[in-house]
Short mmCIF file of N, CA and C in Angstrom, two decimals:
data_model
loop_
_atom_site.label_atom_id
_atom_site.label_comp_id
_atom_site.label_asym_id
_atom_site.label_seq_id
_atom_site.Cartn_x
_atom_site.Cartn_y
_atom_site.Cartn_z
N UNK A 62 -9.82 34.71 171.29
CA UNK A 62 -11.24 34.44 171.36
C UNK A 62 -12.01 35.51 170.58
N UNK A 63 -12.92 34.80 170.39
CA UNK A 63 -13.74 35.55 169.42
C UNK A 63 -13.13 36.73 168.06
N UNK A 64 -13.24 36.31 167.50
CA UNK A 64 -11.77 36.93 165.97
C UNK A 64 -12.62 37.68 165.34
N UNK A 65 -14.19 37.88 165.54
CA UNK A 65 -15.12 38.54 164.41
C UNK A 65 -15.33 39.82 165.17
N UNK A 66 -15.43 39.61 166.88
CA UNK A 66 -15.75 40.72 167.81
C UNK A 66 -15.03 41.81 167.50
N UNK A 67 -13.71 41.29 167.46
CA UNK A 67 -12.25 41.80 167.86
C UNK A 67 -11.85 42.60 166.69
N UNK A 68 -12.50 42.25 165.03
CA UNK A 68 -12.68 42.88 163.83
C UNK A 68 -13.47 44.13 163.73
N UNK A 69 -14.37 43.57 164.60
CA UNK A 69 -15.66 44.53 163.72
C UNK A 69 -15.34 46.13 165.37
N UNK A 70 -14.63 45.50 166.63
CA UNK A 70 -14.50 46.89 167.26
C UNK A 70 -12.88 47.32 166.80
N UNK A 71 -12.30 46.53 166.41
CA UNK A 71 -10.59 47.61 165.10
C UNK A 71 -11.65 48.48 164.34
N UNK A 72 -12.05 47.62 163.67
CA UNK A 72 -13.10 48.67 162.45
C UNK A 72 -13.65 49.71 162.93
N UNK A 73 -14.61 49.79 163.86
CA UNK A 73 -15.05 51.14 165.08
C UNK A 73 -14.34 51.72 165.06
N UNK A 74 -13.10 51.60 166.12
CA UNK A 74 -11.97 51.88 166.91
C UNK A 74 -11.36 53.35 165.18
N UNK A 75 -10.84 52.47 164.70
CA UNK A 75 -10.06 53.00 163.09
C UNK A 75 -11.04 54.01 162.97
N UNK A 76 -12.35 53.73 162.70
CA UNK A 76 -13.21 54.19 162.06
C UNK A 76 -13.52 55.81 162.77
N UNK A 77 -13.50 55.82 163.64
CA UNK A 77 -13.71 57.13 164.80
C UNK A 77 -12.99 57.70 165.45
N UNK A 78 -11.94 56.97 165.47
CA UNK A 78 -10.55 57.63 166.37
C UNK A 78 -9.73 57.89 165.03
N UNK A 79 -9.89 57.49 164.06
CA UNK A 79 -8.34 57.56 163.50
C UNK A 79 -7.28 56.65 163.48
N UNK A 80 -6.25 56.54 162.78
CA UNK A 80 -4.99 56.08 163.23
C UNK A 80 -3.79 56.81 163.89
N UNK A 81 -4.47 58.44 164.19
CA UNK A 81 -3.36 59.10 165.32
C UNK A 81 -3.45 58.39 166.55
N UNK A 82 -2.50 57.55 167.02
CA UNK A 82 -2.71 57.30 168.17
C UNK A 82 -2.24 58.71 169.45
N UNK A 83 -2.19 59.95 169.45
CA UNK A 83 -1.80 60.77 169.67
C UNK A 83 -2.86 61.82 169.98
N UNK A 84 -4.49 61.61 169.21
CA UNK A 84 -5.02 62.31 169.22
C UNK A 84 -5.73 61.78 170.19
N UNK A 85 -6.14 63.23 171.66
CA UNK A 85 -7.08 62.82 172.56
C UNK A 85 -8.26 62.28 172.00
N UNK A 86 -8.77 61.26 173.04
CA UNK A 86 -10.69 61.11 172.63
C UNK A 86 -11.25 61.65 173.63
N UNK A 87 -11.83 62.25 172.85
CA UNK A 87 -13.24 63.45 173.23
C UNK A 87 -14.72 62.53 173.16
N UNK A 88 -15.39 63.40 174.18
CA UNK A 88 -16.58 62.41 174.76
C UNK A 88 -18.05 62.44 173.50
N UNK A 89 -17.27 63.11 172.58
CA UNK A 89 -18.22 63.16 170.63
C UNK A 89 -17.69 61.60 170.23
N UNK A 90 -16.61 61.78 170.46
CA UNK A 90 -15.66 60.32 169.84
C UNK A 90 -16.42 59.08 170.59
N UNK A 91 -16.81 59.11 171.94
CA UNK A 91 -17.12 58.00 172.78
C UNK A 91 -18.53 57.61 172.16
N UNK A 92 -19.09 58.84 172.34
CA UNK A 92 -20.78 58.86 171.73
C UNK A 92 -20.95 58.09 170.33
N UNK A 93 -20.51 58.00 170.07
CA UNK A 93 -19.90 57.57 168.58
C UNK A 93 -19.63 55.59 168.55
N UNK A 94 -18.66 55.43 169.47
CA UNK A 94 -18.52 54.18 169.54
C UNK A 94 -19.74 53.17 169.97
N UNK A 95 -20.50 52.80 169.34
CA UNK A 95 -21.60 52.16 169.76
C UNK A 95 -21.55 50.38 169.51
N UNK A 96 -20.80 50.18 169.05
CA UNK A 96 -20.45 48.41 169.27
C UNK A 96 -19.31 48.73 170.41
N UNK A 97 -18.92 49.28 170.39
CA UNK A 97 -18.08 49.03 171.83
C UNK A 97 -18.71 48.75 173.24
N UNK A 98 -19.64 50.40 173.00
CA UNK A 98 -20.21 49.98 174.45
C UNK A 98 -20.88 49.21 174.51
N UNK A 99 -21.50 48.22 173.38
CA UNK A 99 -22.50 47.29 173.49
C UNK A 99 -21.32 45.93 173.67
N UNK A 100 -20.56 46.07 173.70
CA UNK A 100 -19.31 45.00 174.21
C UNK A 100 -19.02 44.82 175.55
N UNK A 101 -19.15 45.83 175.73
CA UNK A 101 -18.53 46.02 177.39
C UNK A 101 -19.80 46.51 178.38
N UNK A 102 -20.99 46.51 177.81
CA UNK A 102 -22.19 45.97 178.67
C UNK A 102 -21.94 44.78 178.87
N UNK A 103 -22.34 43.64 177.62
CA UNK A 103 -22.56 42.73 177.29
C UNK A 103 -21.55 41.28 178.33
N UNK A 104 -20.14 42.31 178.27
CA UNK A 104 -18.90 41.72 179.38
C UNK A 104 -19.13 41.39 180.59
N UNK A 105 -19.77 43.05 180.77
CA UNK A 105 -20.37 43.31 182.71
C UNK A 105 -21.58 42.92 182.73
N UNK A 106 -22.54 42.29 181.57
CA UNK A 106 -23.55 41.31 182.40
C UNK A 106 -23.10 39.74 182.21
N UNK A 107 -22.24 39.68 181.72
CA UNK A 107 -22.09 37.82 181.73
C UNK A 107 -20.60 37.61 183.04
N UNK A 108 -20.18 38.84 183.13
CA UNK A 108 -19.11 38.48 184.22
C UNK A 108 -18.79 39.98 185.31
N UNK A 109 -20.34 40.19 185.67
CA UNK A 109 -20.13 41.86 186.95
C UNK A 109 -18.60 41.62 187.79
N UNK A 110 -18.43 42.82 187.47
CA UNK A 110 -17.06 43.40 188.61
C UNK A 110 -17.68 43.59 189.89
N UNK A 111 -19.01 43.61 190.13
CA UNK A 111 -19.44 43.82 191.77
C UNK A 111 -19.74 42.32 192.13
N UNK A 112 -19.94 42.19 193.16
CA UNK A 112 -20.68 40.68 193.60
C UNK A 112 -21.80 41.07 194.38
N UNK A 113 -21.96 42.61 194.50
CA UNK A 113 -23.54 42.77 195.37
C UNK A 113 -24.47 43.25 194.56
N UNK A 114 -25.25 43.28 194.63
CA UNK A 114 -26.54 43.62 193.20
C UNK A 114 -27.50 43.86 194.22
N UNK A 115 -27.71 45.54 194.37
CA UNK A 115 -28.43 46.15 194.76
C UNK A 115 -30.48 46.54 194.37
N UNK A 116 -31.55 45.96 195.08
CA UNK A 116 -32.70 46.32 194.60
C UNK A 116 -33.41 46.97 195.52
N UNK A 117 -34.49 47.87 195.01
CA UNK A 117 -35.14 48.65 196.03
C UNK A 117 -36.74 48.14 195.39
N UNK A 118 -37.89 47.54 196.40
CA UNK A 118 -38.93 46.81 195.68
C UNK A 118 -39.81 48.68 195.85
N UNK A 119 -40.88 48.43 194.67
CA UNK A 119 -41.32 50.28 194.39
C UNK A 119 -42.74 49.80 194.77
N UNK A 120 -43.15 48.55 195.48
CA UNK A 120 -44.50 48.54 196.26
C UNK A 120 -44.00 47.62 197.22
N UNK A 121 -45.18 47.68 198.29
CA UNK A 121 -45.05 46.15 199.97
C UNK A 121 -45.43 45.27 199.19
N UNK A 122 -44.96 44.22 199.63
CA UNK A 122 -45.40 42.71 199.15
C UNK A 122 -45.14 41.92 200.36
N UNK A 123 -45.50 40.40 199.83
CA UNK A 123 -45.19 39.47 201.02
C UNK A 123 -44.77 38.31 199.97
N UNK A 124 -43.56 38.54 200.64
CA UNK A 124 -42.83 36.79 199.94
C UNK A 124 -42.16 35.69 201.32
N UNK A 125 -42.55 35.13 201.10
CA UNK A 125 -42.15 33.63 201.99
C UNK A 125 -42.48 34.02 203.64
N UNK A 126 -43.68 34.63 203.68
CA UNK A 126 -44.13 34.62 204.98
C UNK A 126 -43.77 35.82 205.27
N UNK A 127 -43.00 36.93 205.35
CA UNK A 127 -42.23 38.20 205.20
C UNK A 127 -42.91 39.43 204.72
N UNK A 128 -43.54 40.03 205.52
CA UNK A 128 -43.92 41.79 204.91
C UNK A 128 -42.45 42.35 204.66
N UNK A 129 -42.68 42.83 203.54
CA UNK A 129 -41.38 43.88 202.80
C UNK A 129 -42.08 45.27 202.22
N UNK A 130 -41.73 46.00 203.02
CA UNK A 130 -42.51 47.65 203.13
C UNK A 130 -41.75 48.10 201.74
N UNK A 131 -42.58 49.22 201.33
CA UNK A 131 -42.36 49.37 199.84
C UNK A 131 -40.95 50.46 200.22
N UNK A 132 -39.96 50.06 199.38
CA UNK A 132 -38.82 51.18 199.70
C UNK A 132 -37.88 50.50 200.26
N UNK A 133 -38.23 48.98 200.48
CA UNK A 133 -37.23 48.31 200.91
C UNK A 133 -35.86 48.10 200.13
N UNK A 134 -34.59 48.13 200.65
CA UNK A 134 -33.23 47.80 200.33
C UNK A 134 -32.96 46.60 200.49
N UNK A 135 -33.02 46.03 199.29
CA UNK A 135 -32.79 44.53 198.97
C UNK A 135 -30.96 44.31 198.77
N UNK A 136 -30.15 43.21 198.68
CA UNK A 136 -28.78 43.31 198.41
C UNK A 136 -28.60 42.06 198.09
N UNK A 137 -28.17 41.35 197.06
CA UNK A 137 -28.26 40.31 196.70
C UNK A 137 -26.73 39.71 196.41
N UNK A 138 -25.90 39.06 197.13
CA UNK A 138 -24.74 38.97 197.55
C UNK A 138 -24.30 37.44 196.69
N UNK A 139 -23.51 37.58 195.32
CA UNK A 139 -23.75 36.66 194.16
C UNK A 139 -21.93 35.99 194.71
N UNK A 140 -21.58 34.89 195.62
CA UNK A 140 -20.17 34.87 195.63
C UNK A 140 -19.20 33.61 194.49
N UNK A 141 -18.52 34.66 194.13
CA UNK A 141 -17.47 33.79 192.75
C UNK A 141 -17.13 32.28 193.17
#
């Protein structure tokens, strides 16, 4: 799947690490990879490893009849 993704992070990958596979990566090297991490955001918002999705509202409101004091701990429980 996807054959252009999978190109253009080899190309990164090559491009910043090297072809030592031997040589540690250092967190200059990570800083560096920037289509990657925009890959593996992009992963964990179309398919989260959590199923609870945590919100805290930053004023009171009233939704569906309900006072919700500002500071409230919301938890939004998404099941697979």
């Amino acid at each position: 799947h996807y054959p252009e993704i999978k190109k253009r992070l080899r190309h990164e990958f090559d491009t910043v690490l090297g072809e030592d596979l031997t040589k540690p990566i250092t967190y200059k090297d990570l800083d560096k990879l920037e289509y990657c991490d925009a890959v593996i955001k992009e992963v964990f918002r179309c398919s989260p490893i959590f199923i609870i999705n945590g919100r805290i509202n930053s004023q009171s409101d009233k939704v569906g009849g309900y006072d919700w004091p500002e500071g409230h701990n919301f938890r939004c429980f998404f099941p697979q």
